[in-house]
Amino acid sequence: MSSSGLRLLIPEEKIQSRIRELGEQITRDYPQGPIYLIAILKGACFFLADLARAIRRPVRIDFIGISSYGRSKTTSGEVKLTKDLDASIEGADVLIVEDIIDTGVTLHYLAQVLAQRQPRSLRIAALLDKPSRRIRPVDVAYVGFEIPDEFVVGYGLDYAEEYRNLRDICVLEDRQ
Ligand code: IMP
Ligand code: MG
């Protein structure tokens, strides 16, 4: 028999105050005109909603879906698009919004795909980063928190589709 438990890693207040800081930084960094925020489904939706409201600039939002091919993601680095953007990003200032960067496979792939569509600029904002796990290089402009190599849930992040609605970010211990 085994059970899994949650250990608090980043409380809600810390998440929210860090997102306010990121929003201020993004507000300062970008030129006039709308920022195209592109969230990766599904985990980044919560971060997108809070980050968008922390940016004092016009924003557009869109969503993209990505999945790995079976269990091969970490070894082969193969990923595929399951839902594309609704609109063109040509000439736009695009900011990809992601919940967590782990191996880097997902964002390495997505950044290549979106760069081919000729946006004016293309940057990445990730709430969490596990740099020790990286197997593909990713150039991240905005990071909320660097975390150790532990499996986390909450604030959009799931384990088997559970825990996304936790307000804090927690380590899922003894996961089966
Ligand atoms: P990467 O392609 O390995 O960088 O993986 C990124 C994706 O893996 C994220 O968008 C998450 O969906 C998932 N992921 C990676 N680490 C965690 C974690 O600790 N908790 C929940 N999901 C994770
Ligand atoms: Mg994800």
PDB file of C-alpha atoms in Angstrom, residues 37-176:
ATOM      1  CA  LEU A  37       0.036  36.005 -25.309  1.00  0.00           C
ATOM      2  CA  ILE A  38      -0.019  32.376 -26.385  1.00  0.00           C
ATOM      3  CA  ALA A  39      -0.756  29.849 -23.655  1.00  0.00           C
ATOM      4  CA  ILE A  40       0.077  26.184 -23.989  1.00  0.00           C
ATOM      5  CA  LEU A  41      -2.932  24.050 -23.063  1.00  0.00           C
ATOM      6  CA  LYS A  42      -3.915  23.108 -20.527  1.00  0.00           C
ATOM      7  CA  GLY A  43      -1.686  23.896 -17.564  1.00  0.00           C
ATOM      8  CA  ALA A  44      -0.729  27.460 -18.521  1.00  0.00           C
ATOM      9  CA  CYS A  45      -4.310  28.806 -18.520  1.00  0.00           C
ATOM     10  CA  PHE A  46      -4.195  29.889 -14.892  1.00  0.00           C
ATOM     11  CA  PHE A  47      -0.851  31.659 -15.318  1.00  0.00           C
ATOM     12  CA  LEU A  48      -2.117  33.300 -18.515  1.00  0.00           C
ATOM     13  CA  ALA A  49      -5.207  34.676 -16.765  1.00  0.00           C
ATOM     14  CA  ASP A  50      -3.202  36.255 -13.935  1.00  0.00           C
ATOM     15  CA  LEU A  51      -0.247  37.406 -16.052  1.00  0.00           C
ATOM     16  CA  ALA A  52      -2.505  39.069 -18.648  1.00  0.00           C
ATOM     17  CA  ARG A  53      -4.107  41.150 -15.885  1.00  0.00           C
ATOM     18  CA  ALA A  54      -0.696  42.125 -14.499  1.00  0.00           C
ATOM     19  CA  ILE A  55       0.399  43.579 -17.851  1.00  0.00           C
ATOM     20  CA  ARG A  56      -0.598  47.185 -18.412  1.00  0.00           C
ATOM     21  CA  ARG A  57      -0.613  47.006 -22.199  1.00  0.00           C
ATOM     22  CA  PRO A  58      -3.195  45.824 -24.707  1.00  0.00           C
ATOM     23  CA  VAL A  59      -2.976  42.053 -25.024  1.00  0.00           C
ATOM     24  CA  ARG A  60      -4.417  39.421 -27.340  1.00  0.00           C
ATOM     25  CA  ILE A  61      -4.750  35.868 -26.123  1.00  0.00           C
ATOM     26  CA  ASP A  62      -4.646  32.598 -28.007  1.00  0.00           C
ATOM     27  CA  PHE A  63      -4.102  28.942 -27.187  1.00  0.00           C
ATOM     28  CA  ILE A  64      -2.023  26.166 -28.631  1.00  0.00           C
ATOM     29  CA  GLY A  65      -2.159  22.462 -27.852  1.00  0.00           C
ATOM     30  CA  ILE A  66       0.868  20.207 -27.839  1.00  0.00           C
ATOM     31  CA  SER A  67       1.288  16.582 -26.937  1.00  0.00           C
ATOM     32  CA  SER A  68       4.119  14.117 -26.887  1.00  0.00           C
ATOM     33  CA  TYR A  69       4.126  10.980 -29.000  1.00  0.00           C
ATOM     34  CA  GLY A  70       3.316   8.278 -26.486  1.00  0.00           C
ATOM     35  CA  ARG A  71       6.007   7.810 -23.915  1.00  0.00           C
ATOM     36  CA  SER A  72       8.856   8.774 -26.207  1.00  0.00           C
ATOM     37  CA  LYS A  73       8.999  12.462 -25.384  1.00  0.00           C
ATOM     38  CA  THR A  74      12.053  12.581 -23.189  1.00  0.00           C
ATOM     39  CA  THR A  75      14.089  10.225 -25.333  1.00  0.00           C
ATOM     40  CA  SER A  76      13.174  11.127 -28.915  1.00  0.00           C
ATOM     41  CA  GLY A  77      12.017  14.693 -28.333  1.00  0.00           C
ATOM     42  CA  GLU A  78       9.066  14.176 -30.661  1.00  0.00           C
ATOM     43  CA  VAL A  79       6.040  16.341 -30.039  1.00  0.00           C
ATOM     44  CA  LYS A  80       3.038  17.285 -32.148  1.00  0.00           C
ATOM     45  CA  LEU A  81       0.557  20.130 -32.413  1.00  0.00           C
ATOM     46  CA  THR A  82      -2.946  19.082 -31.315  1.00  0.00           C
ATOM     47  CA  LYS A  83      -4.573  22.526 -31.530  1.00  0.00           C
ATOM     48  CA  ASP A  84      -3.265  25.400 -33.591  1.00  0.00           C
ATOM     49  CA  LEU A  85      -3.658  29.144 -33.035  1.00  0.00           C
ATOM     50  CA  ASP A  86      -6.826  30.861 -34.243  1.00  0.00           C
ATOM     51  CA  ALA A  87      -5.005  33.762 -35.884  1.00  0.00           C
ATOM     52  CA  SER A  88      -1.812  34.649 -37.719  1.00  0.00           C
ATOM     53  CA  ILE A  89       1.107  35.971 -35.661  1.00  0.00           C
ATOM     54  CA  GLU A  90       3.040  37.428 -38.562  1.00  0.00           C
ATOM     55  CA  GLY A  91       4.591  40.750 -37.520  1.00  0.00           C
ATOM     56  CA  ALA A  92       3.295  40.411 -33.948  1.00  0.00           C
ATOM     57  CA  ASP A  93       5.076  40.650 -30.604  1.00  0.00           C
ATOM     58  CA  VAL A  94       4.493  37.151 -29.307  1.00  0.00           C
ATOM     59  CA  LEU A  95       4.982  35.947 -25.759  1.00  0.00           C
ATOM     60  CA  ILE A  96       4.590  32.208 -25.187  1.00  0.00           C
ATOM     61  CA  VAL A  97       3.134  31.550 -21.737  1.00  0.00           C
ATOM     62  CA  GLU A  98       3.986  28.194 -20.167  1.00  0.00           C
ATOM     63  CA  ASP A  99       3.474  26.712 -16.715  1.00  0.00           C
ATOM     64  CA  ILE A 100       6.738  24.809 -16.368  1.00  0.00           C
ATOM     65  CA  ILE A 101       9.880  24.014 -18.318  1.00  0.00           C
ATOM     66  CA  ASP A 102      11.211  20.586 -17.569  1.00  0.00           C
ATOM     67  CA  THR A 103      13.286  18.848 -20.275  1.00  0.00           C
ATOM     68  CA  GLY A 104      12.731  21.783 -22.628  1.00  0.00           C
ATOM     69  CA  VAL A 105      11.465  19.491 -25.406  1.00  0.00           C
ATOM     70  CA  THR A 106       8.040  21.144 -25.665  1.00  0.00           C
ATOM     71  CA  LEU A 107       9.240  24.743 -25.798  1.00  0.00           C
ATOM     72  CA  HIS A 108      12.232  24.004 -27.995  1.00  0.00           C
ATOM     73  CA  TYR A 109       9.824  22.557 -30.553  1.00  0.00           C
ATOM     74  CA  LEU A 110       7.142  25.230 -30.184  1.00  0.00           C
ATOM     75  CA  ALA A 111       9.596  28.116 -30.441  1.00  0.00           C
ATOM     76  CA  GLN A 112      10.847  26.683 -33.752  1.00  0.00           C
ATOM     77  CA  VAL A 113       7.325  26.242 -35.125  1.00  0.00           C
ATOM     78  CA  LEU A 114       6.218  29.766 -34.170  1.00  0.00           C
ATOM     79  CA  ALA A 115       9.450  31.424 -35.357  1.00  0.00           C
ATOM     80  CA  GLN A 116       8.701  30.118 -38.880  1.00  0.00           C
ATOM     81  CA  ARG A 117       5.513  32.198 -38.876  1.00  0.00           C
ATOM     82  CA  GLN A 118       7.583  35.370 -38.736  1.00  0.00           C
ATOM     83  CA  PRO A 119       6.422  37.210 -35.645  1.00  0.00           C
ATOM     84  CA  ARG A 120       8.177  40.531 -34.995  1.00  0.00           C
ATOM     85  CA  SER A 121       9.446  39.185 -31.691  1.00  0.00           C
ATOM     86  CA  LEU A 122       9.128  35.868 -29.901  1.00  0.00           C
ATOM     87  CA  ARG A 123       9.804  35.392 -26.208  1.00  0.00           C
ATOM     88  CA  ILE A 124       8.936  32.869 -23.530  1.00  0.00           C
ATOM     89  CA  ALA A 125       7.496  33.391 -20.043  1.00  0.00           C
ATOM     90  CA  ALA A 126       7.451  30.340 -17.758  1.00  0.00           C
ATOM     91  CA  LEU A 127       6.130  30.351 -14.225  1.00  0.00           C
ATOM     92  CA  LEU A 128       8.382  27.498 -13.138  1.00  0.00           C
ATOM     93  CA  ASP A 129      11.726  26.227 -14.367  1.00  0.00           C
ATOM     94  CA  LYS A 130      13.521  22.999 -13.491  1.00  0.00           C
ATOM     95  CA  PRO A 131      16.897  23.798 -15.073  1.00  0.00           C
ATOM     96  CA  SER A 132      18.542  20.604 -13.845  1.00  0.00           C
ATOM     97  CA  ARG A 133      16.287  18.532 -16.124  1.00  0.00           C
ATOM     98  CA  ARG A 134      17.040  20.280 -19.409  1.00  0.00           C
ATOM     99  CA  ILE A 135      17.883  18.150 -22.472  1.00  0.00           C
ATOM    100  CA  ARG A 136      16.978  20.756 -25.121  1.00  0.00           C
ATOM    101  CA  PRO A 137      18.103  24.393 -24.987  1.00  0.00           C
ATOM    102  CA  VAL A 138      15.373  26.964 -24.368  1.00  0.00           C
ATOM    103  CA  ASP A 139      15.845  30.709 -24.248  1.00  0.00           C
ATOM    104  CA  VAL A 140      13.457  31.887 -21.497  1.00  0.00           C
ATOM    105  CA  ALA A 141      13.021  35.641 -21.099  1.00  0.00           C
ATOM    106  CA  TYR A 142      10.807  35.605 -17.968  1.00  0.00           C
ATOM    107  CA  VAL A 143      10.889  32.984 -15.213  1.00  0.00           C
ATOM    108  CA  GLY A 144       8.746  33.035 -12.083  1.00  0.00           C
ATOM    109  CA  PHE A 145      10.620  30.534  -9.934  1.00  0.00           C
ATOM    110  CA  GLU A 146      13.435  28.061 -10.365  1.00  0.00           C
ATOM    111  CA  ILE A 147      12.552  24.839  -8.587  1.00  0.00           C
ATOM    112  CA  PRO A 148      14.421  21.603  -7.840  1.00  0.00           C
ATOM    113  CA  ASP A 149      13.795  18.344  -9.670  1.00  0.00           C
ATOM    114  CA  GLU A 150      10.537  17.402  -7.994  1.00  0.00           C
ATOM    115  CA  PHE A 151       7.090  16.734  -9.426  1.00  0.00           C
ATOM    116  CA  VAL A 152       4.763  19.620  -8.664  1.00  0.00           C
ATOM    117  CA  VAL A 153       1.011  20.125  -8.953  1.00  0.00           C
ATOM    118  CA  GLY A 154      -1.443  22.974  -8.498  1.00  0.00           C
ATOM    119  CA  TYR A 155      -2.018  26.360 -10.113  1.00  0.00           C
ATOM    120  CA  GLY A 156      -2.762  24.629 -13.420  1.00  0.00           C
ATOM    121  CA  LEU A 157      -0.266  21.804 -13.088  1.00  0.00           C
ATOM    122  CA  ASP A 158      -1.717  18.326 -12.942  1.00  0.00           C
ATOM    123  CA  TYR A 159      -0.973  14.742 -12.224  1.00  0.00           C
ATOM    124  CA  ALA A 160      -3.309  12.569 -14.347  1.00  0.00           C
ATOM    125  CA  GLU A 161      -5.569  15.645 -14.781  1.00  0.00           C
ATOM    126  CA  GLU A 162      -5.969  16.114 -11.038  1.00  0.00           C
ATOM    127  CA  TYR A 163      -4.917  18.992  -8.752  1.00  0.00           C
ATOM    128  CA  ARG A 164      -5.035  21.770 -11.368  1.00  0.00           C
ATOM    129  CA  ASN A 165      -7.364  23.873  -9.190  1.00  0.00           C
ATOM    130  CA  LEU A 166      -5.118  23.997  -6.108  1.00  0.00           C
ATOM    131  CA  ARG A 167      -4.301  27.635  -5.378  1.00  0.00           C
ATOM    132  CA  ASP A 168      -0.758  26.831  -4.171  1.00  0.00           C
ATOM    133  CA  ILE A 169       2.000  24.912  -5.909  1.00  0.00           C
ATOM    134  CA  CYS A 170       2.800  21.689  -4.051  1.00  0.00           C
ATOM    135  CA  VAL A 171       5.216  18.806  -4.418  1.00  0.00           C
ATOM    136  CA  LEU A 172       3.390  15.543  -5.045  1.00  0.00           C
ATOM    137  CA  GLU A 173       5.197  13.014  -2.916  1.00  0.00           C
ATOM    138  CA  ASP A 174       5.251   9.237  -3.373  1.00  0.00           C
ATOM    139  CA  ARG A 175       3.368   9.437  -6.641  1.00  0.00           C
ATOM    140  CA  GLN A 176       2.345   6.073  -8.100  1.00  0.00           C
TER     141      GLN A 176
END
